[in-house]
Amino acid sequence: KINPDMEDIILSSIITCPECGTHSEEQMPEDACQFIWQCPNCSEIIKPKRNDCCVFCSFGDTPCPPVQMNKNCT
């Protein structure tokens, strides 16, 4: 059964590496924030910007599911 809160939630985001500019489509965790992402091109380890909850909110084209649902990130 699909969680009714999740029906309009986007679960993929295109992250742009701040080091080399590579774009990568990534699946987001449904119920958590992702704090680290490794660029598939330059291998740089990317962390969220200050005051952002996760790499998707900092460098993605779509905020993470908890933010989309107006919930606190975990």
PDB file of C-alpha atoms in Angstrom, residues 6 9-15 26-32 34 54 56-57 60-66 68:
ATOM      1  CA  MET A   6       4.060  10.030  -0.451  1.00  0.00           C
ATOM      2  CA  ILE A   9       6.563  13.157  -3.561  1.00  0.00           C
ATOM      3  CA  ILE A  10       9.358  13.155  -6.144  1.00  0.00           C
ATOM      4  CA  LEU A  11      11.962  10.505  -5.317  1.00  0.00           C
ATOM      5  CA  SER A  12      14.687  11.397  -7.797  1.00  0.00           C
ATOM      6  CA  SER A  13      16.834  14.482  -8.088  1.00  0.00           C
ATOM      7  CA  ILE A  14      19.547  15.644 -10.441  1.00  0.00           C
ATOM      8  CA  ILE A  15      22.562  16.641  -8.370  1.00  0.00           C
ATOM      9  CA  GLU A  26      20.046  10.008  -8.041  1.00  0.00           C
ATOM     10  CA  GLN A  27      17.296   8.260  -6.089  1.00  0.00           C
ATOM     11  CA  MET A  28      16.534   9.905  -2.748  1.00  0.00           C
ATOM     12  CA  PRO A  29      15.770   8.006   0.462  1.00  0.00           C
ATOM     13  CA  GLU A  30      12.039   8.278   1.185  1.00  0.00           C
ATOM     14  CA  ASP A  31      12.306   8.882   4.914  1.00  0.00           C
ATOM     15  CA  ALA A  32      15.754  10.292   5.590  1.00  0.00           C
ATOM     16  CA  GLN A  34      21.501  11.986   2.663  1.00  0.00           C
ATOM     17  CA  CYS A  54      21.184  17.197   2.928  1.00  0.00           C
ATOM     18  CA  PHE A  56      19.758  17.049  -2.347  1.00  0.00           C
ATOM     19  CA  CYS A  57      18.611  20.290  -0.746  1.00  0.00           C
ATOM     20  CA  GLY A  60      19.843  18.843  -6.308  1.00  0.00           C
ATOM     21  CA  ASP A  61      17.060  20.139  -8.512  1.00  0.00           C
ATOM     22  CA  THR A  62      14.468  18.662  -6.105  1.00  0.00           C
ATOM     23  CA  PRO A  63      14.512  18.891  -2.285  1.00  0.00           C
ATOM     24  CA  CYS A  64      14.552  15.689  -0.261  1.00  0.00           C
ATOM     25  CA  PRO A  65      11.240  13.891   0.530  1.00  0.00           C
ATOM     26  CA  PRO A  66      11.118  15.002   4.202  1.00  0.00           C
ATOM     27  CA  GLN A  68       8.800  18.078   0.362  1.00  0.00           C
TER      28      GLN A  68
END
